[in-house]
PDB file of C-alpha atoms and ligand atoms in Angstrom:
ATOM      1  CA  MET N   1     155.449 125.513  92.953  1.00 69.00           C
ATOM      2  CA  GLN N   2     152.876 128.168  91.978  1.00 76.00           C
ATOM      3  CA  GLN N   3     150.897 125.439  90.208  1.00 75.00           C
ATOM      4  CA  ASN N   4     151.000 123.251  93.329  1.00 80.00           C
ATOM      5  CA  ILE N   5     149.656 126.019  95.541  1.00 81.00           C
ATOM      6  CA  GLN N   6     146.923 126.747  92.986  1.00 79.00           C
ATOM      7  CA  ASN N   7     145.976 123.053  92.822  1.00 80.00           C
ATOM      8  CA  LYS N   8     145.825 122.820  96.593  1.00 81.00           C
ATOM      9  CA  LEU N   9     143.592 125.881  96.745  1.00 79.00           C
ATOM     10  CA  ASN N  10     141.301 124.520  94.034  1.00 89.00           C
ATOM     11  CA  ILE N  11     140.980 121.158  95.757  1.00 93.00           C
ATOM     12  CA  SER N  12     140.278 122.853  99.072  1.00 95.00           C
ATOM     13  CA  GLN N  13     137.579 125.060  97.503  1.00 95.00           C
ATOM     14  CA  ILE N  14     135.881 122.176  95.700  1.00 95.00           C
ATOM     15  CA  ALA N  15     136.004 120.138  98.931  1.00 97.00           C
ATOM     16  CA  ASP N  16     134.411 122.982 100.934  1.00 97.00           C
ATOM     17  CA  LYS N  17     131.597 123.240  98.394  1.00 97.00           C
ATOM     18  CA  LEU N  18     130.992 119.485  98.393  1.00 97.00           C
ATOM     19  CA  LEU N  19     130.983 119.281 102.187  1.00 97.00           C
ATOM     20  CA  LYS N  20     127.925 121.580 102.272  1.00 97.00           C
ATOM     21  CA  ASP N  21     125.921 118.698 100.793  1.00 95.00           C
ATOM     22  CA  PRO N  22     124.521 116.554 103.627  1.00 93.00           C
ATOM     23  CA  CYS N  23     124.831 113.415 101.498  1.00 92.00           C
ATOM     24  CA  VAL N  24     128.650 113.768 101.528  1.00 97.00           C
ATOM     25  CA  ARG N  25     129.683 111.643 104.514  1.00 96.00           C
ATOM     26  CA  PHE N  26     133.413 112.381 104.407  1.00 97.00           C
ATOM     27  CA  SER N  27     135.768 114.633 106.344  1.00 96.00           C
ATOM     28  CA  LYS N  28     137.449 117.483 104.477  1.00 96.00           C
ATOM     29  CA  CYS N  29     140.705 115.526 104.307  1.00 96.00           C
ATOM     30  CA  GLU N  30     138.919 112.495 102.871  1.00 97.00           C
ATOM     31  CA  VAL N  31     137.203 114.617 100.209  1.00 97.00           C
ATOM     32  CA  GLU N  32     140.536 116.239  99.306  1.00 96.00           C
ATOM     33  CA  ASN N  33     142.196 112.847  98.981  1.00 96.00           C
ATOM     34  CA  LEU N  34     139.297 111.579  96.883  1.00 97.00           C
ATOM     35  CA  LEU N  35     139.722 114.600  94.605  1.00 96.00           C
ATOM     36  CA  LYS N  36     143.463 113.908  94.311  1.00 95.00           C
ATOM     37  CA  LEU N  37     142.713 110.309  93.446  1.00 95.00           C
ATOM     38  CA  PHE N  38     140.206 111.553  90.868  1.00 96.00           C
ATOM     39  CA  SER N  39     142.893 113.736  89.235  1.00 94.00           C
ATOM     40  CA  LYS N  40     145.326 110.860  89.272  1.00 93.00           C
ATOM     41  CA  CYS N  41     142.851 108.406  87.724  1.00 93.00           C
ATOM     42  CA  SER N  42     141.470 110.861  85.171  1.00 93.00           C
ATOM     43  CA  ARG N  43     145.025 111.986  84.264  1.00 90.00           C
ATOM     44  CA  ASP N  44     144.140 115.509  85.404  1.00 85.00           C
ATOM     45  CA  ALA N  45     141.067 115.764  83.194  1.00 90.00           C
ATOM     46  CA  GLU N  46     138.005 117.621  84.504  1.00 93.00           C
ATOM     47  CA  LYS N  47     135.876 114.491  84.051  1.00 97.00           C
ATOM     48  CA  MET N  48     136.565 110.768  84.164  1.00 97.00           C
ATOM     49  CA  ASP N  49     135.494 108.534  81.290  1.00 97.00           C
ATOM     50  CA  ARG N  50     133.947 105.087  81.567  1.00 96.00           C
ATOM     51  CA  MET N  51     137.156 103.131  80.986  1.00 96.00           C
ATOM     52  CA  ARG N  52     139.124 105.009  83.655  1.00 96.00           C
ATOM     53  CA  PHE N  53     136.242 104.656  86.082  1.00 97.00           C
ATOM     54  CA  ARG N  54     136.133 100.929  85.403  1.00 96.00           C
ATOM     55  CA  ASP N  55     139.879 100.765  86.086  1.00 95.00           C
ATOM     56  CA  VAL N  56     139.241 102.237  89.547  1.00 95.00           C
ATOM     57  CA  LEU N  57     136.490  99.716  90.290  1.00 96.00           C
ATOM     58  CA  HIS N  58     138.626  96.888  89.012  1.00 95.00           C
ATOM     59  CA  ASN N  59     142.001  97.820  90.510  1.00 94.00           C
ATOM     60  CA  THR N  60     140.817  99.360  93.760  1.00 93.00           C
ATOM     61  CA  PHE N  61     137.630  97.465  94.563  1.00 95.00           C
ATOM     62  CA  ASP N  62     138.431  94.146  92.866  1.00 92.00           C
ATOM     63  CA  MET N  63     135.338  94.281  90.699  1.00 92.00           C
ATOM     64  CA  THR N  64     135.611  92.119  87.612  1.00 90.00           C
ATOM     65  CA  ASP N  65     132.168  92.015  86.103  1.00 89.00           C
ATOM     66  CA  ASP N  66     131.999  94.318  83.053  1.00 91.00           C
ATOM     67  CA  MET N  67     128.236  94.497  82.969  1.00 89.00           C
ATOM     68  CA  LEU N  68     127.931  95.464  86.633  1.00 91.00           C
ATOM     69  CA  MET N  69     130.825  97.948  86.385  1.00 94.00           C
ATOM     70  CA  ASP N  70     129.048  99.672  83.492  1.00 93.00           C
ATOM     71  CA  ARG N  71     125.849  99.792  85.493  1.00 93.00           C
ATOM     72  CA  ILE N  72     127.684 101.239  88.502  1.00 96.00           C
ATOM     73  CA  PHE N  73     129.144 103.872  86.172  1.00 96.00           C
ATOM     74  CA  LYS N  74     125.591 104.691  85.095  1.00 94.00           C
ATOM     75  CA  ALA N  75     124.485 105.011  88.734  1.00 94.00           C
ATOM     76  CA  PHE N  76     127.368 107.448  89.460  1.00 97.00           C
ATOM     77  CA  ASP N  77     126.683 109.436  86.278  1.00 96.00           C
ATOM     78  CA  LYS N  78     123.723 111.418  87.605  1.00 93.00           C
ATOM     79  CA  ASP N  79     123.541 113.930  84.731  1.00 94.00           C
ATOM     80  CA  ASN N  80     123.844 111.165  82.160  1.00 93.00           C
ATOM     81  CA  ASP N  81     126.635 112.786  80.117  1.00 96.00           C
ATOM     82  CA  SER N  82     128.647 109.511  80.026  1.00 96.00           C
ATOM     83  CA  LEU N  83     131.396 111.100  82.133  1.00 97.00           C
ATOM     84  CA  ILE N  84     131.958 111.282  85.879  1.00 98.00           C
ATOM     85  CA  SER N  85     132.458 114.806  87.239  1.00 97.00           C
ATOM     86  CA  LYS N  86     134.281 115.503  90.523  1.00 97.00           C
ATOM     87  CA  ASP N  87     130.899 116.195  92.092  1.00 97.00           C
ATOM     88  CA  GLU N  88     129.460 112.874  90.914  1.00 98.00           C
ATOM     89  CA  TRP N  89     132.649 111.107  91.997  1.00 98.00           C
ATOM     90  CA  VAL N  90     132.626 112.337  95.601  1.00 98.00           C
ATOM     91  CA  LYS N  91     128.867 112.016  96.082  1.00 98.00           C
ATOM     92  CA  GLY N  92     128.833 108.595  94.412  1.00 98.00           C
ATOM     93  CA  MET N  93     131.748 107.392  96.537  1.00 98.00           C
ATOM     94  CA  SER N  94     129.974 108.638  99.648  1.00 98.00           C
ATOM     95  CA  THR N  95     126.983 106.403  98.909  1.00 97.00           C
ATOM     96  CA  TYR N  96     129.159 103.547  97.640  1.00 97.00           C
ATOM     97  CA  LEU N  97     131.378 103.522 100.742  1.00 97.00           C
ATOM     98  CA  LYS N  98     129.431 105.154 103.536  1.00 97.00           C
ATOM     99  CA  GLY N  99     125.813 105.419 102.430  1.00 96.00           C
ATOM    100  CA  SER N 100     122.888 104.713 104.730  1.00 96.00           C
ATOM    101  CA  LEU N 101     120.794 101.654 103.909  1.00 97.00           C
ATOM    102  CA  GLU N 102     118.261 104.017 102.344  1.00 96.00           C
ATOM    103  CA  GLU N 103     120.915 105.683 100.140  1.00 97.00           C
ATOM    104  CA  GLN N 104     122.435 102.372  99.142  1.00 97.00           C
ATOM    105  CA  ALA N 105     118.982 100.995  98.278  1.00 97.00           C
ATOM    106  CA  LYS N 106     118.576 103.883  95.807  1.00 96.00           C
ATOM    107  CA  PHE N 107     122.090 103.273  94.476  1.00 97.00           C
ATOM    108  CA  CYS N 108     121.558  99.524  93.956  1.00 97.00           C
ATOM    109  CA  PHE N 109     118.144 100.184  92.393  1.00 96.00           C
ATOM    110  CA  ASP N 110     119.825 102.569  89.917  1.00 94.00           C
ATOM    111  CA  VAL N 111     122.431  99.907  89.144  1.00 94.00           C
ATOM    112  CA  TYR N 112     119.834  97.198  88.580  1.00 94.00           C
ATOM    113  CA  SER N 113     117.164  99.160  86.725  1.00 92.00           C
ATOM    114  CA  MET N 114     117.666  99.417  83.009  1.00 78.00           C
ATOM    115  CA  SER N 115     114.020  99.795  82.048  1.00 70.00           C
ATOM    116  CA  ALA N 116     112.259 103.123  82.319  1.00 64.00           C
ATOM    117  CA  VAL N 117     108.477 103.463  82.543  1.00 63.00           C
ATOM    118  CA  ASN N 118     108.887 107.037  81.378  1.00 64.00           C
ATOM    119  CA  ALA N 119     111.600 109.691  81.491  1.00 63.00           C
ATOM    120  CA  THR N 120     111.403 110.072  85.253  1.00 73.00           C
ATOM    121  CA  GLU N 121     110.399 106.651  86.544  1.00 80.00           C
ATOM    122  CA  SER N 122     112.682 103.631  86.379  1.00 90.00           C
ATOM    123  CA  VAL N 123     111.782 100.060  87.228  1.00 94.00           C
ATOM    124  CA  ILE N 124     113.586  96.746  87.529  1.00 95.00           C
ATOM    125  CA  SER N 125     111.804  94.590  84.958  1.00 94.00           C
ATOM    126  CA  ARG N 126     111.522  90.809  84.878  1.00 95.00           C
ATOM    127  CA  GLU N 127     114.000  90.893  81.959  1.00 93.00           C
ATOM    128  CA  ASP N 128     116.469  93.008  84.017  1.00 92.00           C
ATOM    129  CA  ILE N 129     116.330  90.480  86.875  1.00 95.00           C
ATOM    130  CA  HIS N 130     116.627  87.577  84.472  1.00 93.00           C
ATOM    131  CA  SER N 131     119.662  88.964  82.656  1.00 89.00           C
ATOM    132  CA  MET N 132     121.462  89.924  85.896  1.00 90.00           C
ATOM    133  CA  LEU N 133     120.827  86.623  87.665  1.00 90.00           C
ATOM    134  CA  LYS N 134     121.697  84.645  84.561  1.00 87.00           C
ATOM    135  CA  HIS N 135     124.857  86.683  84.161  1.00 81.00           C
ATOM    136  CA  CYS N 136     125.897  86.261  87.803  1.00 75.00           C
ATOM    137  CA  LEU N 137     124.869  82.650  88.294  1.00 73.00           C
ATOM    138  CA  VAL N 138     125.481  80.859  85.056  1.00 62.00           C
ATOM    139  CA  LYS N 139     129.239  80.874  84.831  1.00 60.00           C
ATOM    140  CA  GLN N 140     129.688  77.454  83.350  1.00 58.00           C
ATOM    141  CA  PRO N 141     127.298  75.480  81.190  1.00 60.00           C
ATOM    142  CA  THR N 142     125.874  72.315  82.700  1.00 60.00           C
ATOM    143  CA  GLU N 143     123.973  69.471  81.132  1.00 54.00           C
ATOM    144  CA  GLU N 144     120.691  70.728  82.486  1.00 65.00           C
ATOM    145  CA  ASP N 145     119.092  73.802  80.996  1.00 68.00           C
ATOM    146  CA  PRO N 146     120.485  76.579  83.211  1.00 70.00           C
ATOM    147  CA  ASP N 147     117.792  78.943  82.061  1.00 79.00           C
ATOM    148  CA  GLU N 148     115.125  76.950  83.890  1.00 79.00           C
ATOM    149  CA  GLY N 149     116.869  77.445  87.233  1.00 84.00           C
ATOM    150  CA  VAL N 150     117.262  81.164  86.567  1.00 90.00           C
ATOM    151  CA  LYS N 151     113.581  81.469  85.630  1.00 92.00           C
ATOM    152  CA  ASP N 152     112.581  79.811  88.914  1.00 92.00           C
ATOM    153  CA  LEU N 153     114.814  82.204  90.823  1.00 92.00           C
ATOM    154  CA  VAL N 154     113.354  85.231  89.016  1.00 95.00           C
ATOM    155  CA  ASP N 155     109.840  84.035  89.918  1.00 96.00           C
ATOM    156  CA  LEU N 156     110.918  83.549  93.508  1.00 95.00           C
ATOM    157  CA  MET N 157     112.412  87.054  93.763  1.00 95.00           C
ATOM    158  CA  LEU N 158     109.350  88.642  92.169  1.00 97.00           C
ATOM    159  CA  LYS N 159     107.052  86.704  94.484  1.00 97.00           C
ATOM    160  CA  LYS N 160     109.022  88.118  97.414  1.00 96.00           C
ATOM    161  CA  MET N 161     109.433  91.711  96.260  1.00 97.00           C
ATOM    162  CA  ASP N 162     106.764  92.555  93.662  1.00 98.00           C
ATOM    163  CA  PHE N 163     103.988  93.588  96.047  1.00 97.00           C
ATOM    164  CA  ASP N 164     101.511  94.848  93.425  1.00 97.00           C
ATOM    165  CA  LYS N 165     102.133  91.819  91.157  1.00 97.00           C
ATOM    166  CA  ASP N 166     102.668  93.842  87.989  1.00 96.00           C
ATOM    167  CA  GLY N 167     105.750  91.815  87.036  1.00 95.00           C
ATOM    168  CA  LYS N 168     108.310  94.538  87.755  1.00 95.00           C
ATOM    169  CA  LEU N 169     109.887  96.205  90.758  1.00 96.00           C
ATOM    170  CA  SER N 170     109.266  99.880  91.417  1.00 95.00           C
ATOM    171  CA  PHE N 171     111.740 101.766  93.586  1.00 96.00           C
ATOM    172  CA  ASP N 172     109.252 101.695  96.475  1.00 97.00           C
ATOM    173  CA  GLU N 173     108.943  97.920  96.267  1.00 98.00           C
ATOM    174  CA  PHE N 174     112.710  97.464  96.113  1.00 98.00           C
ATOM    175  CA  ARG N 175     113.255  99.938  98.950  1.00 98.00           C
ATOM    176  CA  CYS N 176     110.636  98.340 101.235  1.00 98.00           C
ATOM    177  CA  SER N 177     112.087  94.877 100.581  1.00 98.00           C
ATOM    178  CA  VAL N 178     115.623  96.064 101.379  1.00 98.00           C
ATOM    179  CA  LEU N 179     114.625  97.937 104.532  1.00 97.00           C
ATOM    180  CA  ASP N 180     112.833  94.793 105.660  1.00 97.00           C
ATOM    181  CA  ASP N 181     115.738  92.498 104.751  1.00 96.00           C
ATOM    182  CA  PRO N 182     119.074  94.277 104.065  1.00 96.00           C
ATOM    183  CA  LEU N 183     120.459  91.110 102.468  1.00 94.00           C
ATOM    184  CA  LEU N 184     118.268  91.921  99.454  1.00 96.00           C
ATOM    185  CA  LEU N 185     120.349  95.064  98.816  1.00 96.00           C
ATOM    186  CA  GLU N 186     122.615  93.174  96.430  1.00 95.00           C
ATOM    187  CA  ALA N 187     120.016  90.580  95.459  1.00 94.00           C
ATOM    188  CA  PHE N 188     120.784  90.795  91.735  1.00 94.00           C
ATOM    189  CA  GLY N 189     124.577  91.003  91.781  1.00 91.00           C
ATOM    190  CA  PRO N 190     127.449  92.610  93.710  1.00 91.00           C
ATOM    191  CA  CYS N 191     127.479  96.374  93.249  1.00 92.00           C
ATOM    192  CA  LEU N 192     128.934  97.599  96.553  1.00 96.00           C
ATOM    193  CA  PRO N 193     132.461  97.017  97.900  1.00 95.00           C
ATOM    194  CA  ASP N 194     132.904  94.137 100.339  1.00 93.00           C
ATOM    195  CA  SER N 195     133.679  95.186 103.898  1.00 92.00           C
ATOM    196  CA  LYS N 196     137.411  94.423 103.703  1.00 93.00           C
ATOM    197  CA  THR N 197     138.025  96.317 100.458  1.00 94.00           C
ATOM    198  CA  ARG N 198     135.908  99.147 101.786  1.00 95.00           C
ATOM    199  CA  LEU N 199     137.933  99.450 105.001  1.00 95.00           C
ATOM    200  CA  VAL N 200     141.261  99.274 103.182  1.00 94.00           C
ATOM    201  CA  PHE N 201     140.155 102.026 100.809  1.00 95.00           C
ATOM    202  CA  LEU N 202     138.776 104.229 103.589  1.00 96.00           C
ATOM    203  CA  ARG N 203     142.102 103.902 105.377  1.00 95.00           C
ATOM    204  CA  THR N 204     143.942 105.098 102.278  1.00 93.00           C
ATOM    205  CA  ILE N 205     141.915 108.316 102.102  1.00 94.00           C
ATOM    206  CA  GLU N 206     142.082 109.136 105.812  1.00 90.00           C
ATOM    207  CA  ASP N 207     144.470 111.827 106.917  1.00 78.00           C
ATOM    208  CA  PRO N 208     147.588 109.729 107.678  1.00 70.00           C
ATOM    209  CA  LYS N 209     148.505 112.195 110.427  1.00 66.00           C
ATOM    210  CA  GLY N 210     144.976 111.760 111.724  1.00 57.00           C
ATOM    211  CA  ARG N 211     143.758 113.757 114.642  1.00 46.00           C
ATOM    212  CA  LYS N 212     147.252 114.725 115.742  1.00 43.00           C
ATOM    213  CA  ASN N 213     147.618 117.254 112.948  1.00 42.00           C
ATOM    214  CA  SER N 214     144.864 119.653 111.999  1.00 42.00           C
ATOM    215  CA  GLN N 215     146.831 121.105 109.110  1.00 44.00           C
ATOM    216  CA  GLY N 216     144.829 118.966 106.678  1.00 43.00           C
ATOM    217  CA  ALA N 217     146.054 117.276 103.531  1.00 42.00           C
ATOM    218  CA  THR N 218     149.570 117.637 102.221  1.00 42.00           C
ATOM    219  CA  ASP N 219     150.536 119.088  98.840  1.00 44.00           C
ATOM    220  CA  ASN N 220     151.063 115.727  97.309  1.00 48.00           C
ATOM    221  CA  ILE N 221     149.154 112.483  97.171  1.00 54.00           C
ATOM    222  CA  PRO N 222     149.670 110.768 100.549  1.00 55.00           C
ATOM    223  CA  GLU N 223     151.874 107.679 100.638  1.00 56.00           C
ATOM    224  CA  SER N 224     148.876 105.510 101.406  1.00 56.00           C
ATOM    225  CA  LEU N 225     147.133 106.641  98.206  1.00 57.00           C
ATOM    226  CA  LYS N 226     150.159 105.860  96.106  1.00 54.00           C
ATOM    227  CA  GLN N 227     149.738 102.225  97.032  1.00 55.00           C
ATOM    228  CA  ILE N 228     146.469 102.054  95.161  1.00 57.00           C
ATOM    229  CA  ARG N 229     147.166  99.942  92.149  1.00 52.00           C
ATOM    230  CA  LEU N 230     146.488 101.694  88.905  1.00 49.00           C
ATOM    231  CA  LYS N 231     146.776 100.002  85.567  1.00 46.00           C
ATOM    232  CA  PRO N 232     149.593 101.451  83.473  1.00 44.00           C
ATOM    233  CA  VAL N 233     148.271 103.470  80.532  1.00 37.00           C
TER     234      VAL N 233
HETATM  235 CA1   CA O 301     128.131 112.909  84.510  1.00 60.73          CA
HETATM  236 CA1   CA O 302     105.548  95.899  91.068  1.00 60.73          CA
END
């Protein structure tokens, strides 16, 4: 009982702190439920490792692509310690589920960019685009050389988005292209939830008592959250 009250207090305090950040686009109840889900998925650890995070993406958001899931993990892991903290979890989920086009452009760029010009500047290189498109498009071998088709597509994308013609995409180039044509947001592979999965998930973290009850979250994980499928350990 004492432990429960302590947990509730901790969650409430962490939620209050997170809500001060303007990039967190959730209500207090939603943040608290996200934190409960975090504890459930990380088996009460302070941080979530890559495998557990991938389980969430796979079981909750129907993502199946290992390479993209690892890249999404990298985009959530802002301090690069190979673990997701509660802070990174809530802020990442905010962008992933409710981000503005601008925020999601940065998120997708982080997912797609593996090459760094230097320690502070990342780019999406021709090789990055090639490996992602090849990975996403070439699912079964055909008689024709599939690489040729991928190469043509890479050239086409670079022609469209690489404004300074240096053979790679800077964040500014990617951002301008996306703001101009939002369909380019996931140009190199799916890295955001589809609208149905997104809505279902958002419903599970809403306060089930909604606006009728201002008491906030309950002690335990709400019924709706329990329905989220988690792989048995
Ligand atoms: Ca981290
Ligand atoms: Ca460029």
